[in-house]
PDB file of C-alpha atoms in Angstrom:
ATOM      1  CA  UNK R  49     -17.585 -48.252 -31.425  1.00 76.00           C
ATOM      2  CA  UNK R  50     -19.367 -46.187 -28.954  1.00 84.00           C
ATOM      3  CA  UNK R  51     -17.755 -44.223 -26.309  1.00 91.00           C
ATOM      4  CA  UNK R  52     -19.502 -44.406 -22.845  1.00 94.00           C
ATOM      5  CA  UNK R  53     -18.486 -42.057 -19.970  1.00 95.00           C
ATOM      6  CA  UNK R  54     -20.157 -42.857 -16.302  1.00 97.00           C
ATOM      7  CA  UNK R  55     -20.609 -40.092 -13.984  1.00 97.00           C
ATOM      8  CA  UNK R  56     -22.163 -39.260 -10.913  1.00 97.00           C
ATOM      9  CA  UNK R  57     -20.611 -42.003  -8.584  1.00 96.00           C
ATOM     10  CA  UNK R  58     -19.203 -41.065  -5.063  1.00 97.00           C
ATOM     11  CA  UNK R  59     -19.756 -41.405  -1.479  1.00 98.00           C
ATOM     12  CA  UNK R  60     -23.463 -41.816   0.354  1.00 98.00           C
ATOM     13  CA  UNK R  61     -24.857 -42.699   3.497  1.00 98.00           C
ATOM     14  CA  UNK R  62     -26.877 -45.220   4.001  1.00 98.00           C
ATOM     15  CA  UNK R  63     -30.663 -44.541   2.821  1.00 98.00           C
ATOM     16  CA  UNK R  64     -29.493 -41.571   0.609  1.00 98.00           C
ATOM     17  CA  UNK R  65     -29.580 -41.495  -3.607  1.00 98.00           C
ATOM     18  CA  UNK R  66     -27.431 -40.923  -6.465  1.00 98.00           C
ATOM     19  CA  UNK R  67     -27.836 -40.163  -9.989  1.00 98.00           C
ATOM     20  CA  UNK R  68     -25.403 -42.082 -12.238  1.00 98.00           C
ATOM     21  CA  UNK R  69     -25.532 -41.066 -16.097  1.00 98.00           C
ATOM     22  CA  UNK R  70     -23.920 -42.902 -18.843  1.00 96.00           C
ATOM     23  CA  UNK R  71     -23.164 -40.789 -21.662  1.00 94.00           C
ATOM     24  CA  UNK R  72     -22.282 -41.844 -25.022  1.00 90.00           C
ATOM     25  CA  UNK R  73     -20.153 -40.286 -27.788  1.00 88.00           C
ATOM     26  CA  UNK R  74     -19.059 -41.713 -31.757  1.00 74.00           C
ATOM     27  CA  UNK R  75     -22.638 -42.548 -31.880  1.00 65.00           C
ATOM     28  CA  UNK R  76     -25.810 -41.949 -31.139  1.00 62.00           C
ATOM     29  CA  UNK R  77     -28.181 -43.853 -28.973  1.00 60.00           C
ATOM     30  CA  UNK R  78     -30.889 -44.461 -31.852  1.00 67.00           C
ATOM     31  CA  UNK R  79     -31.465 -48.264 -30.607  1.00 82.00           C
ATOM     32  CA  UNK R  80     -30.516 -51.575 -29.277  1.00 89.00           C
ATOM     33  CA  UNK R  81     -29.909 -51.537 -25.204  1.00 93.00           C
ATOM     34  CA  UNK R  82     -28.544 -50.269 -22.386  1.00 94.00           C
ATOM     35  CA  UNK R  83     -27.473 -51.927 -19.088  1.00 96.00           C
ATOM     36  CA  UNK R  84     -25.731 -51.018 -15.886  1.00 98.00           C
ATOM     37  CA  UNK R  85     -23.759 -53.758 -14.072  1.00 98.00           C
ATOM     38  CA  UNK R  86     -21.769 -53.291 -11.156  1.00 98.00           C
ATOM     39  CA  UNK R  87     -18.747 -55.140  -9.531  1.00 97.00           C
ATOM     40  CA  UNK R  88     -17.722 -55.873  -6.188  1.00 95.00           C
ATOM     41  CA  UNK R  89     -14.683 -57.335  -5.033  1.00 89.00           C
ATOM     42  CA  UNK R  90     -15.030 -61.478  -5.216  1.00 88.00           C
ATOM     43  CA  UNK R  91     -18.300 -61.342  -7.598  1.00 92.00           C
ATOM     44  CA  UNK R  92     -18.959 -61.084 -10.768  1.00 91.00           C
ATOM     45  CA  UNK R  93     -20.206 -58.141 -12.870  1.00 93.00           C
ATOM     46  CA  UNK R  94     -24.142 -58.553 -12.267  1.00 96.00           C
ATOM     47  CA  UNK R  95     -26.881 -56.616 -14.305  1.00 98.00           C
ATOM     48  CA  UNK R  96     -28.735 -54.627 -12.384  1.00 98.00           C
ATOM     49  CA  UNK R  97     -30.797 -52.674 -14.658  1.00 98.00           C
ATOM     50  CA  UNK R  98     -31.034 -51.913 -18.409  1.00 97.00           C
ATOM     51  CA  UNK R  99     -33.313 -50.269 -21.019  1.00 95.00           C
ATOM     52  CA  UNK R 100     -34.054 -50.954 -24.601  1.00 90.00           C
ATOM     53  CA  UNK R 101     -33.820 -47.405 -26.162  1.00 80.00           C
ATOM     54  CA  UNK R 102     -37.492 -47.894 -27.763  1.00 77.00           C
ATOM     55  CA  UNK R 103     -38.419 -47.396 -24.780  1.00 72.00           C
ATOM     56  CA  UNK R 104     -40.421 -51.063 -24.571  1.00 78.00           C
ATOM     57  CA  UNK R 105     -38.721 -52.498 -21.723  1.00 90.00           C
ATOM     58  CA  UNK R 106     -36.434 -52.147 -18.891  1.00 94.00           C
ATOM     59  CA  UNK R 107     -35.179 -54.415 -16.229  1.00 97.00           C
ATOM     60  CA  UNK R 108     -34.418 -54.562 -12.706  1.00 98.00           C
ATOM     61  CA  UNK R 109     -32.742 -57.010 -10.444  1.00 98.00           C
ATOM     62  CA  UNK R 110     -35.128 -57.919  -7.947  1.00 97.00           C
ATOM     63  CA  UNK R 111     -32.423 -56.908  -5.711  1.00 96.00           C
ATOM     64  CA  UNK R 112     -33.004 -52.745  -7.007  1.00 98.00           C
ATOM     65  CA  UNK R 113     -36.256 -52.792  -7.382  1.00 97.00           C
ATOM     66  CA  UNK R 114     -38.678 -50.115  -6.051  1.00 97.00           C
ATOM     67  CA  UNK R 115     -35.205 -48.457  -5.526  1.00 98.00           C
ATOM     68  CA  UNK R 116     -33.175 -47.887  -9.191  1.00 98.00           C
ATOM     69  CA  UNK R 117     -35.021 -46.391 -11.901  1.00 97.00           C
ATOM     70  CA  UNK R 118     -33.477 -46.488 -15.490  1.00 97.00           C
ATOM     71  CA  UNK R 119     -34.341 -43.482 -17.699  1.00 94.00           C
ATOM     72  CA  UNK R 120     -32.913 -41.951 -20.899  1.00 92.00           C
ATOM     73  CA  UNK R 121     -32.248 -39.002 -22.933  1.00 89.00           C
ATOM     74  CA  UNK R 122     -32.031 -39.503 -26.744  1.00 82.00           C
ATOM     75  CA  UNK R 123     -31.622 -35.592 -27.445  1.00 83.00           C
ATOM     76  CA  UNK R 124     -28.722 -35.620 -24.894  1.00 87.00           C
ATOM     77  CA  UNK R 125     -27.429 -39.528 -25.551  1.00 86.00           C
ATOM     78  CA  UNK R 126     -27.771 -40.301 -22.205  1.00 92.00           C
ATOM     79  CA  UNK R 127     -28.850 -43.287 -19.921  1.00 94.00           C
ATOM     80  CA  UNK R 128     -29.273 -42.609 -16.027  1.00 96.00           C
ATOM     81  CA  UNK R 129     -29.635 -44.632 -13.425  1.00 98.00           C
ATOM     82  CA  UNK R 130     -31.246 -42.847 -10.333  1.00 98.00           C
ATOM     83  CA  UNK R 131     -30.190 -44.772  -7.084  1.00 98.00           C
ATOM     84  CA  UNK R 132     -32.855 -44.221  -4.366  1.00 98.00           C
ATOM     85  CA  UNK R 133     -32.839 -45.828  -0.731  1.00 98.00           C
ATOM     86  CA  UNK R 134     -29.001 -46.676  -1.202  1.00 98.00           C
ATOM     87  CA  UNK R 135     -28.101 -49.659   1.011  1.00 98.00           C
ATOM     88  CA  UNK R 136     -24.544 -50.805   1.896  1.00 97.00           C
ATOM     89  CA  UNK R 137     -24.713 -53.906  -0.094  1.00 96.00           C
ATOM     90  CA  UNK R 138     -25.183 -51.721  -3.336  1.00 97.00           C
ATOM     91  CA  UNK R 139     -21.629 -50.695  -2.918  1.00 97.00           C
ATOM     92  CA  UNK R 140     -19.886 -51.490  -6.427  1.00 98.00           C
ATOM     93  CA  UNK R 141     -18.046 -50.240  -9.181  1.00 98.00           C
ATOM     94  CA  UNK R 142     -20.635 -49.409 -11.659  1.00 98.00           C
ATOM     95  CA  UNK R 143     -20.303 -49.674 -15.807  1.00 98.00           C
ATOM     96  CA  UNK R 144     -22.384 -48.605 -18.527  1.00 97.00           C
ATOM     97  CA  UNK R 145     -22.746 -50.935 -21.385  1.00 96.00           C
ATOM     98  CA  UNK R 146     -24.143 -51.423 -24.889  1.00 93.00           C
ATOM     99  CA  UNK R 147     -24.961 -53.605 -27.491  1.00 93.00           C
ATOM    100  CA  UNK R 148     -26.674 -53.108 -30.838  1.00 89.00           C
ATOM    101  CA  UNK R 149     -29.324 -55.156 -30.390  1.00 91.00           C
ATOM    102  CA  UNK R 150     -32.602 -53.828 -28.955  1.00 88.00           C
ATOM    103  CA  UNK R 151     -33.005 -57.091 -26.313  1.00 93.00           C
ATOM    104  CA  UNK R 152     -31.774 -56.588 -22.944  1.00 95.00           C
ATOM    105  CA  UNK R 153     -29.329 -59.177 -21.826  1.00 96.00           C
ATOM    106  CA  UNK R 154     -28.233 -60.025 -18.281  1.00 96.00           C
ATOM    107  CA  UNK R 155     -24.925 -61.517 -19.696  1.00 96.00           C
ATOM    108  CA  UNK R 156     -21.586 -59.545 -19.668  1.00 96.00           C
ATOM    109  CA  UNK R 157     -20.679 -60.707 -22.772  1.00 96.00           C
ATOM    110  CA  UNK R 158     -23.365 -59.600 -25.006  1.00 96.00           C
ATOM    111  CA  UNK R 159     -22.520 -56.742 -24.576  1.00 95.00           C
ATOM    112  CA  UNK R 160     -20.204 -54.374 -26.760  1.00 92.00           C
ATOM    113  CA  UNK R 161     -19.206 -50.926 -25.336  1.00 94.00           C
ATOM    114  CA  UNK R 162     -18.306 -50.696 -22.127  1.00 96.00           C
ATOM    115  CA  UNK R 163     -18.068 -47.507 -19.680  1.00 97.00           C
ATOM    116  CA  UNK R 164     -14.252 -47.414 -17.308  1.00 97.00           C
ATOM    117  CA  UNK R 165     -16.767 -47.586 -14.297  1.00 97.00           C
ATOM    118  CA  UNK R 166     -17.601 -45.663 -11.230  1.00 98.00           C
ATOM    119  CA  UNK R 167     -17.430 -46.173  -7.683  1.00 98.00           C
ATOM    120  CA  UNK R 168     -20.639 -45.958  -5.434  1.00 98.00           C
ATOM    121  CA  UNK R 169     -19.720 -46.280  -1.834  1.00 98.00           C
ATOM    122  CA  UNK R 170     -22.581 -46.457   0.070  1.00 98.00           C
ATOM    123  CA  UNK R 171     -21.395 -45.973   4.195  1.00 97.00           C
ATOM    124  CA  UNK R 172     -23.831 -47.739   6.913  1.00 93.00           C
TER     125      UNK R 172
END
């Protein structure tokens, strides 16, 4: 099992950015993938972006992109997500999760590990 911690979450105005980082613990991030969903009230969890820790490819709902960029840190076994040009709609609970294989997967429950979550609150 790996342990994932989310950080960085909080309160924005509209147009303004956030980092979030996801930072794992038990193991290290030496492959397989990482995504970020997020969870309003009345939806489902939705991937929104996600890397493959080779570094080959990352994703991004059409919905985030030119806006989220996914990054990581393999020396500090950490995943950000840096949240640019926050809109109110992007307001969410946001988890961290991982699964041992190195294909990203838009569906919840490929996924293994799973970060408590972390509010973003993004105020029009």
């Amino acid at each position: 099992q790996v342990q994932l911690v989310e950080s960085g979450g909080g309160l924005v105005q509209a147009g303004g950015s956030l980092r979030l980082s996801c930072a794992a613990s038990g193991r290290t991030f030496t492959s397989g993938a990482t995504g970020w969903f997020r969870q309003s009230p009345g939806k489902e969890r939705e991937l929104v972006s996600g890397i493959n820790q080779s570094g080959e490819t990352a994703y991004y709902a059409d919905s985030v992109k030119g806006r989220f960029t996914i990054s990581r840190d393999g020396a500090k076994n950490t995943v950000y997500l840096q949240m640019n040009g926050l809109k109110p709609e992007d307001t969410a609970v946001y988890y961290c999760a991982f699964r041992e294989s190195r294909y990203i997967s838009t569906a919840e429950s490929a996924y293994d590990d799973w970060g408590q979550g972390i509010r973003v609150t993004v105020s029009s």
